[in-house]
Amino acid sequence: MYKSMLFLHWKQIRLTLIPLAMAAFGLPLLVIEGLGTPPGMSASSLEAYTFMFGIQSWLPMFPILAAAIGMTLALSAWNWDHQLKHVYALSLPLSRWEYTTAKFVAGAALALIPAAGLWLGAHVASASLSLPAGLNAYPNQLGLRFALAVLLSYGLFSAMAAGTVRTTLVVASVVITFVVVGTMAGEVLGTRYVWFAQNNLVESVVVWLAQAPGPFEVFGGSWSLIDV
Amino acid sequence: MSPAVTALVALAAVGGFRAVEAEAQEARTYESEESLEARIQTLVPLVEEARVEAEAAAAELLTFTRRAAESIVALDTFAVGQMTIIAPVPDADRGRDLFQSAWETYFAGIESASLQASTFTFQARDEPVPIFVEAETYSRHIEIEWWQMRSDAVAVVASAIAFSINRELAESAMARWIMNDPLVDHDPAELYRRLATTPSRSVRECVAGNAASCTTSLGLVEGTSIEASLAEWYTVDERRALAIAGGGVRSIGGGASVITDAAAQCLDDADPRACDAVLLVESRRDLTPLTGVVRASLVRHALGMGGDGAWARLVEARNRPIGEALEHTAGSGLDEIVATWREWILAARPEVHASLGSRSFFALMWTVLFAAVAMRSTRWRLG
């Protein structure tokens, strides 16, 4: 069953996944473009400044790309189920958890393709220049972080995509309502109650989500290919 | 009387008349200066009266505009620590909280005269309202976004307070040494990055464990010539790179033949002393490896070591040699100040990807949890 799921998913997404994998491979190379000196040539330590500031603007692209790949994989995984009104899935001699697990593992295996692309790209980028003294390249760590972020994004959007459109709309509405109403309520209540002036509920929730043990911690932190 | 005599008498008469007229003219001029001075004297009270009237008009305008502003939104004036803050009433609680937090976190124990003489205006809104402060009062205006995260807003307020406090060091040797950077709490991880990426031999030795090299890199060793210091701070390659990057080589024209030779020699890599010559003559910047924010962090560290009264001692010693001023502030020797400052920075070495293990665990755990959520479906209840 797993092989069928993998094949079906691959057929569904290959035209999208290959460009995404190429983008993941190319992103580390874009980050270092114009920086450093070719291997074998002495790297001026003055360039350490250039490195530190030159790569900063690219760093948010890594988690964004990871989230986009995870979302694409998740939506494509459940796409044909929704199109066929789940008849195929319900006709199989499988329980729901067996079916979902097979589908999820197949998607996770496909997620490794762009993650491997980024890992390879990071290694090629690191090997293509001499680093100034004081700086190190972290291609393996960046590759692992990217893989985890893709998996997490895939898991989150899978959970949403597996449900009905109504469920997805309800979840999205709850989130948006919480952010908007929570912010406005905090603003209004803050004029009357010191606690609300001192504590931003939406901010607290966002911080919890973005820090361990919150789910999105892997998206925060350092995405540097090159750092001290 | 002969015609000749008559002519002579007539000439004498005309000459005598002109002399008398010139004397009278001179007397008239003398009189007009006197009268002018007298008239000027009469104007002095009028000028004073006009000045008082202008001040009254300005005060009236200020009152009027303030009332106009207050008609848009009521203002609240409150005190936090030594600071006076004016804020629109709806923003007052938030302002009080942010100032309180910034004060307690970063500036508690600092007795600053310039802070007492300052007024801060604060607002957190999409469309800021005009808040007027007397012209003689030093004021700083702080505007934050209403949605801004508290930690970021506290940092904005702390920075404003720091700039206000720094006024007490203005124009002093200490202010010049820290390049007027605000004495806020610095992120040691960011300082570590600065140290690790500073292209200097002495800074690398400092990071590697030699605290004396930190003192050298900060330019705190007295009585060393700039040539000797350059050799201690930078390797030959670094000096060459600095000389070229600093623009010394490119900016040398034909008019300065000595420098041109030095620049050519520096470029040819034949003589390191040539690069030093370019650096010393052409560079208009401080060649000390560690400057600005790094130095400010050391002063901040000394203030922390000094405890109560440290700020007053720093202000008192602001024009003394920097090492002496730091010792006076911290109440400790310079070596100890620099050594503990170095340890503080090195302990905060950025983790970069160090905690990826725990991150991996949490990321996988949440991924499995999300997958578990997908296991449930209303469509399968019948099955």
XYZ file of C-alpha atoms in Angstrom, chain B:
383
model
C 42.470 149.746 -3.168
C 44.060 148.220 -6.154
C 42.240 145.402 -7.928
C 44.981 142.957 -6.912
C 44.620 143.789 -3.235
C 40.855 143.562 -3.542
C 41.198 140.110 -5.053
C 43.520 138.973 -2.259
C 41.122 140.245 0.419
C 38.248 138.460 -1.330
C 40.222 135.206 -1.480
C 41.112 135.478 2.229
C 37.488 136.075 3.077
C 36.351 133.042 1.088
C 39.067 130.879 2.714
C 38.120 132.066 6.179
C 34.444 131.333 5.523
C 35.206 127.768 4.363
C 37.303 127.087 7.469
C 34.494 128.287 9.725
C 31.977 126.200 7.762
C 34.142 123.037 8.083
C 34.458 123.629 11.838
C 30.707 124.031 12.112
C 30.177 120.822 10.063
C 32.486 118.923 12.385
C 30.588 120.219 15.385
C 27.296 119.154 13.805
C 28.689 115.613 13.215
C 29.864 115.360 16.819
C 26.483 116.438 18.025
C 24.672 113.865 15.838
C 26.795 110.968 17.247
C 25.925 112.043 20.722
C 22.278 112.294 19.914
C 22.429 108.967 18.158
C 23.904 107.337 21.249
C 21.251 108.968 23.349
C 18.582 107.702 21.034
C 20.085 104.222 21.166
C 19.937 104.370 24.927
C 16.265 105.200 24.729
C 15.760 102.139 22.532
C 17.231 99.653 25.054
C 14.106 99.482 27.224
C 12.036 99.124 24.072
C 14.136 96.150 22.932
C 13.786 94.551 26.339
C 10.057 95.206 26.230
C 9.856 93.604 22.756
C 11.779 90.550 23.965
C 9.408 90.091 26.911
C 6.451 90.505 24.568
C 7.898 87.922 22.136
C 8.447 85.432 24.967
C 4.919 85.997 26.205
C 3.590 85.475 22.683
C 5.604 82.263 22.321
C 4.330 81.012 25.681
C 0.792 81.920 24.673
C 1.249 80.076 21.365
C 2.634 77.057 23.214
C -0.333 77.076 25.608
C -2.708 77.471 22.707
C -1.183 74.638 20.658
C -0.983 72.421 23.713
C -4.641 73.049 24.452
C -5.396 72.383 20.789
C -3.477 69.104 21.004
C -5.186 68.246 24.269
C -8.519 68.854 22.619
C -7.561 66.076 20.186
C -6.371 63.721 22.910
C -5.886 64.341 26.626
C -2.304 64.115 27.859
C -0.968 62.592 31.038
C 2.322 63.543 32.687
C 3.911 60.971 34.965
C 7.270 60.081 36.464
C 9.210 56.833 36.322
C 12.489 56.784 38.239
C 14.092 60.138 37.502
C 12.233 60.596 34.250
C 9.270 62.769 33.369
C 7.074 61.366 30.629
C 4.196 62.972 28.748
C 1.873 60.615 26.915
C -1.668 60.614 25.569
C -3.938 59.265 28.311
C -4.806 56.065 26.362
C -1.069 55.299 26.001
C -0.058 56.297 29.521
C -0.337 52.855 31.146
C 1.639 51.215 28.389
C 4.230 53.980 28.509
C 4.534 53.711 32.277
C 5.020 49.946 31.995
C 7.644 50.215 29.238
C 9.602 52.983 30.975
C 9.415 51.103 34.278
C 10.669 47.927 32.645
C 13.481 49.709 30.753
C 14.497 51.608 33.864
C 14.583 48.568 36.141
C 16.264 46.356 33.560
C 18.961 48.669 32.273
C 19.377 51.814 34.342
C 18.424 51.116 37.952
C 20.896 52.797 40.281
C 21.951 55.465 37.795
C 21.594 58.954 39.224
C 21.688 61.120 36.136
C 21.350 64.879 36.218
C 20.705 65.036 32.490
C 17.932 62.487 32.857
C 16.279 64.586 35.535
C 16.379 67.574 33.220
C 14.888 65.616 30.316
C 11.293 65.147 29.317
C 10.184 62.166 27.255
C 7.099 62.104 25.128
C 5.628 58.709 24.391
C 2.866 57.450 22.184
C 1.829 54.182 20.633
C -0.653 54.862 17.874
C -1.106 54.815 14.110
C -1.486 58.569 13.850
C 0.710 60.328 16.416
C -0.660 63.500 17.983
C 1.461 66.628 18.522
C 2.894 66.826 22.037
C 4.609 70.109 22.919
C 7.405 70.508 25.423
C 8.943 73.805 26.587
C 11.743 74.862 24.268
C 14.279 75.078 27.099
C 13.660 71.477 28.122
C 15.671 68.706 26.516
C 13.124 66.275 25.159
C 13.129 62.961 23.348
C 10.144 61.767 21.399
C 9.369 58.079 21.373
C 6.825 56.594 19.040
C 6.172 52.879 18.880
C 3.704 50.916 16.834
C 0.643 49.903 18.814
C 1.202 46.287 17.731
C 4.923 46.266 18.531
C 6.146 43.397 20.729
C 6.828 44.418 24.303
C 10.480 43.359 24.288
C 11.128 45.433 21.148
C 9.256 48.414 22.600
C 11.282 48.209 25.836
C 14.464 48.245 23.740
C 13.296 51.383 21.892
C 12.551 53.138 25.180
C 15.863 51.976 26.699
C 17.749 53.357 23.716
C 16.067 56.757 24.107
C 16.905 56.807 27.818
C 20.504 55.846 27.045
C 20.891 58.694 24.558
C 19.521 61.073 27.163
C 21.926 59.804 29.802
C 24.851 60.012 27.363
C 24.410 63.790 27.253
C 26.138 63.909 30.595
C 29.295 62.624 28.920
C 28.997 64.955 25.936
C 32.204 66.364 24.507
C 34.264 64.385 27.010
C 37.179 62.061 26.334
C 34.938 59.144 27.307
C 32.203 60.156 24.859
C 34.747 60.374 22.067
C 36.213 57.010 23.039
C 32.855 55.231 22.865
C 32.015 57.280 19.754
C 28.814 58.451 21.443
C 27.321 54.966 21.298
C 24.485 54.612 23.806
C 25.353 52.833 27.035
C 22.572 50.279 26.808
C 22.885 46.611 27.675
C 24.501 44.928 24.710
C 23.739 41.471 23.422
C 26.899 39.506 24.308
C 26.260 37.052 21.456
C 26.332 39.925 18.987
C 29.487 41.233 20.638
C 31.017 37.787 20.227
C 30.229 37.926 16.499
C 31.923 41.314 16.288
C 34.999 40.030 18.077
C 35.137 36.860 16.007
C 34.886 38.739 12.714
C 37.176 41.646 13.527
C 40.160 41.392 11.172
C 42.831 41.776 13.811
C 45.559 39.574 15.183
C 45.242 41.011 18.686
C 41.467 40.475 18.732
C 41.919 36.837 17.702
C 44.408 36.444 20.552
C 41.864 38.085 22.854
C 39.179 35.582 21.833
C 41.672 32.734 22.102
C 42.355 33.503 25.749
C 44.834 36.331 26.086
C 43.061 39.038 28.113
C 46.030 41.406 27.708
C 45.399 41.354 23.962
C 41.847 42.542 24.645
C 43.267 45.570 26.453
C 45.586 46.183 23.513
C 42.761 45.774 20.985
C 40.634 48.302 22.836
C 43.436 50.854 22.623
C 43.797 51.003 26.388
C 47.578 50.635 26.528
C 49.023 54.056 27.265
C 52.337 55.294 25.946
C 52.587 53.089 22.873
C 53.361 54.718 19.557
C 50.796 54.291 16.795
C 53.360 52.484 14.635
C 54.063 49.969 17.397
C 50.347 49.601 18.083
C 49.595 48.905 14.426
C 52.112 46.072 14.466
C 50.488 44.658 17.601
C 46.945 44.981 16.301
C 47.305 43.696 12.769
C 49.409 41.282 10.776
C 51.230 42.556 7.692
C 48.490 41.154 5.427
C 45.779 42.772 7.519
C 47.524 46.136 7.447
C 47.870 45.864 3.685
C 44.215 44.915 3.308
C 43.188 47.777 5.608
C 45.301 50.268 3.699
C 43.764 49.225 0.397
C 40.191 48.949 1.732
C 40.524 52.267 3.515
C 40.912 54.026 0.196
C 44.409 55.229 0.892
C 45.845 53.708 -2.199
C 43.206 54.894 -4.578
C 42.956 58.432 -3.270
C 46.647 59.218 -3.661
C 47.278 61.695 -6.427
C 50.378 62.849 -8.208
C 50.743 65.850 -5.917
C 51.727 63.727 -2.916
C 54.780 61.932 -4.193
C 55.874 60.411 -0.865
C 52.511 58.875 -0.309
C 52.362 57.722 -3.868
C 55.597 55.809 -3.397
C 54.360 54.314 -0.165
C 51.081 53.317 -1.773
C 52.888 51.749 -4.710
C 55.174 49.851 -2.366
C 52.189 48.786 -0.282
C 50.374 47.514 -3.368
C 53.454 45.687 -4.589
C 53.680 43.988 -1.196
C 57.356 44.839 -1.128
C 57.482 46.799 2.104
C 54.956 46.458 4.949
C 56.113 49.794 6.342
C 54.772 51.403 3.199
C 51.261 50.175 4.082
C 51.674 51.583 7.592
C 52.616 54.916 6.055
C 49.488 54.847 3.894
C 47.345 53.892 6.877
C 48.787 56.573 9.122
C 48.620 59.362 6.591
C 45.502 58.533 4.657
C 43.228 56.869 7.163
C 40.876 59.317 8.769
C 39.383 56.733 11.080
C 40.387 55.262 14.400
C 42.631 52.344 13.555
C 42.053 50.614 16.897
C 40.500 47.198 16.156
C 37.705 47.424 18.739
C 35.698 50.621 18.633
C 32.231 52.066 19.171
C 29.718 49.577 20.431
C 32.368 47.154 21.768
C 33.950 49.922 23.837
C 30.511 51.058 25.009
C 29.851 47.505 26.187
C 33.060 47.631 28.243
C 31.995 50.907 29.864
C 28.588 49.383 30.551
C 30.343 46.391 32.119
C 32.427 48.706 34.306
C 29.231 50.464 35.401
C 27.758 47.097 36.357
C 30.866 46.209 38.355
C 30.840 49.576 40.092
C 27.328 49.222 41.505
C 25.857 52.166 43.400
C 27.354 55.501 42.454
C 29.197 54.074 39.442
C 27.521 56.463 37.029
C 28.456 59.482 39.138
C 32.053 58.259 39.258
C 32.094 57.798 35.483
C 30.803 61.327 34.943
C 33.373 62.616 37.414
C 36.222 60.852 35.567
C 34.933 61.375 32.051
C 37.909 63.464 30.967
C 40.603 61.366 32.587
C 42.576 58.767 30.604
C 40.130 56.016 29.626
C 41.759 53.218 31.623
C 41.806 55.375 34.731
C 38.189 56.434 34.215
C 37.104 52.805 33.882
C 38.986 51.830 37.037
C 37.414 54.748 38.904
C 33.968 53.730 37.674
C 34.229 50.025 38.430
C 36.301 50.315 41.596
C 38.534 47.544 40.199
C 41.736 47.307 38.233
C 41.647 47.590 34.456
C 42.932 44.032 34.003
C 40.066 42.651 36.066
C 37.492 44.764 34.231
C 38.710 43.610 30.822
C 39.114 39.973 31.894
C 35.574 39.693 33.298
C 34.167 41.542 30.273
C 35.924 39.062 27.980
C 34.609 36.084 29.962
C 31.087 37.503 29.779
C 31.266 37.758 25.976
C 32.904 34.386 25.414
C 30.312 32.687 27.619
C 27.652 33.991 25.244
C 29.152 32.507 22.094
C 26.192 32.161 19.686
C 24.897 28.636 19.613
C 24.402 28.887 15.810
C 23.113 25.331 15.231
C 24.186 23.885 18.575
C 20.743 23.016 19.976
C 19.569 21.274 16.836
C 19.232 18.021 18.812
C 16.435 19.279 21.042
C 14.910 21.149 18.108
C 14.862 17.931 16.113
C 13.025 16.159 18.908
C 10.355 18.827 19.246
C 9.951 19.215 15.470
C 9.475 15.458 15.006
C 7.149 15.264 18.017
C 4.906 18.005 16.617
C 5.037 16.468 13.138
C 3.757 13.161 14.552
C 1.101 15.013 16.560
C -0.114 16.804 13.442
C -0.154 13.496 11.584
C -2.216 12.009 14.405
C -4.741 14.812 14.000
C -5.120 13.801 10.342
C -6.000 10.240 11.410
C -9.464 11.270 12.517
C -12.180 11.851 9.978
C -15.967 11.991 10.110
C -16.116 10.218 6.768
C -14.701 7.033 8.248
C -16.996 6.771 11.242
C -19.290 4.400 9.393
C -16.347 2.093 8.696
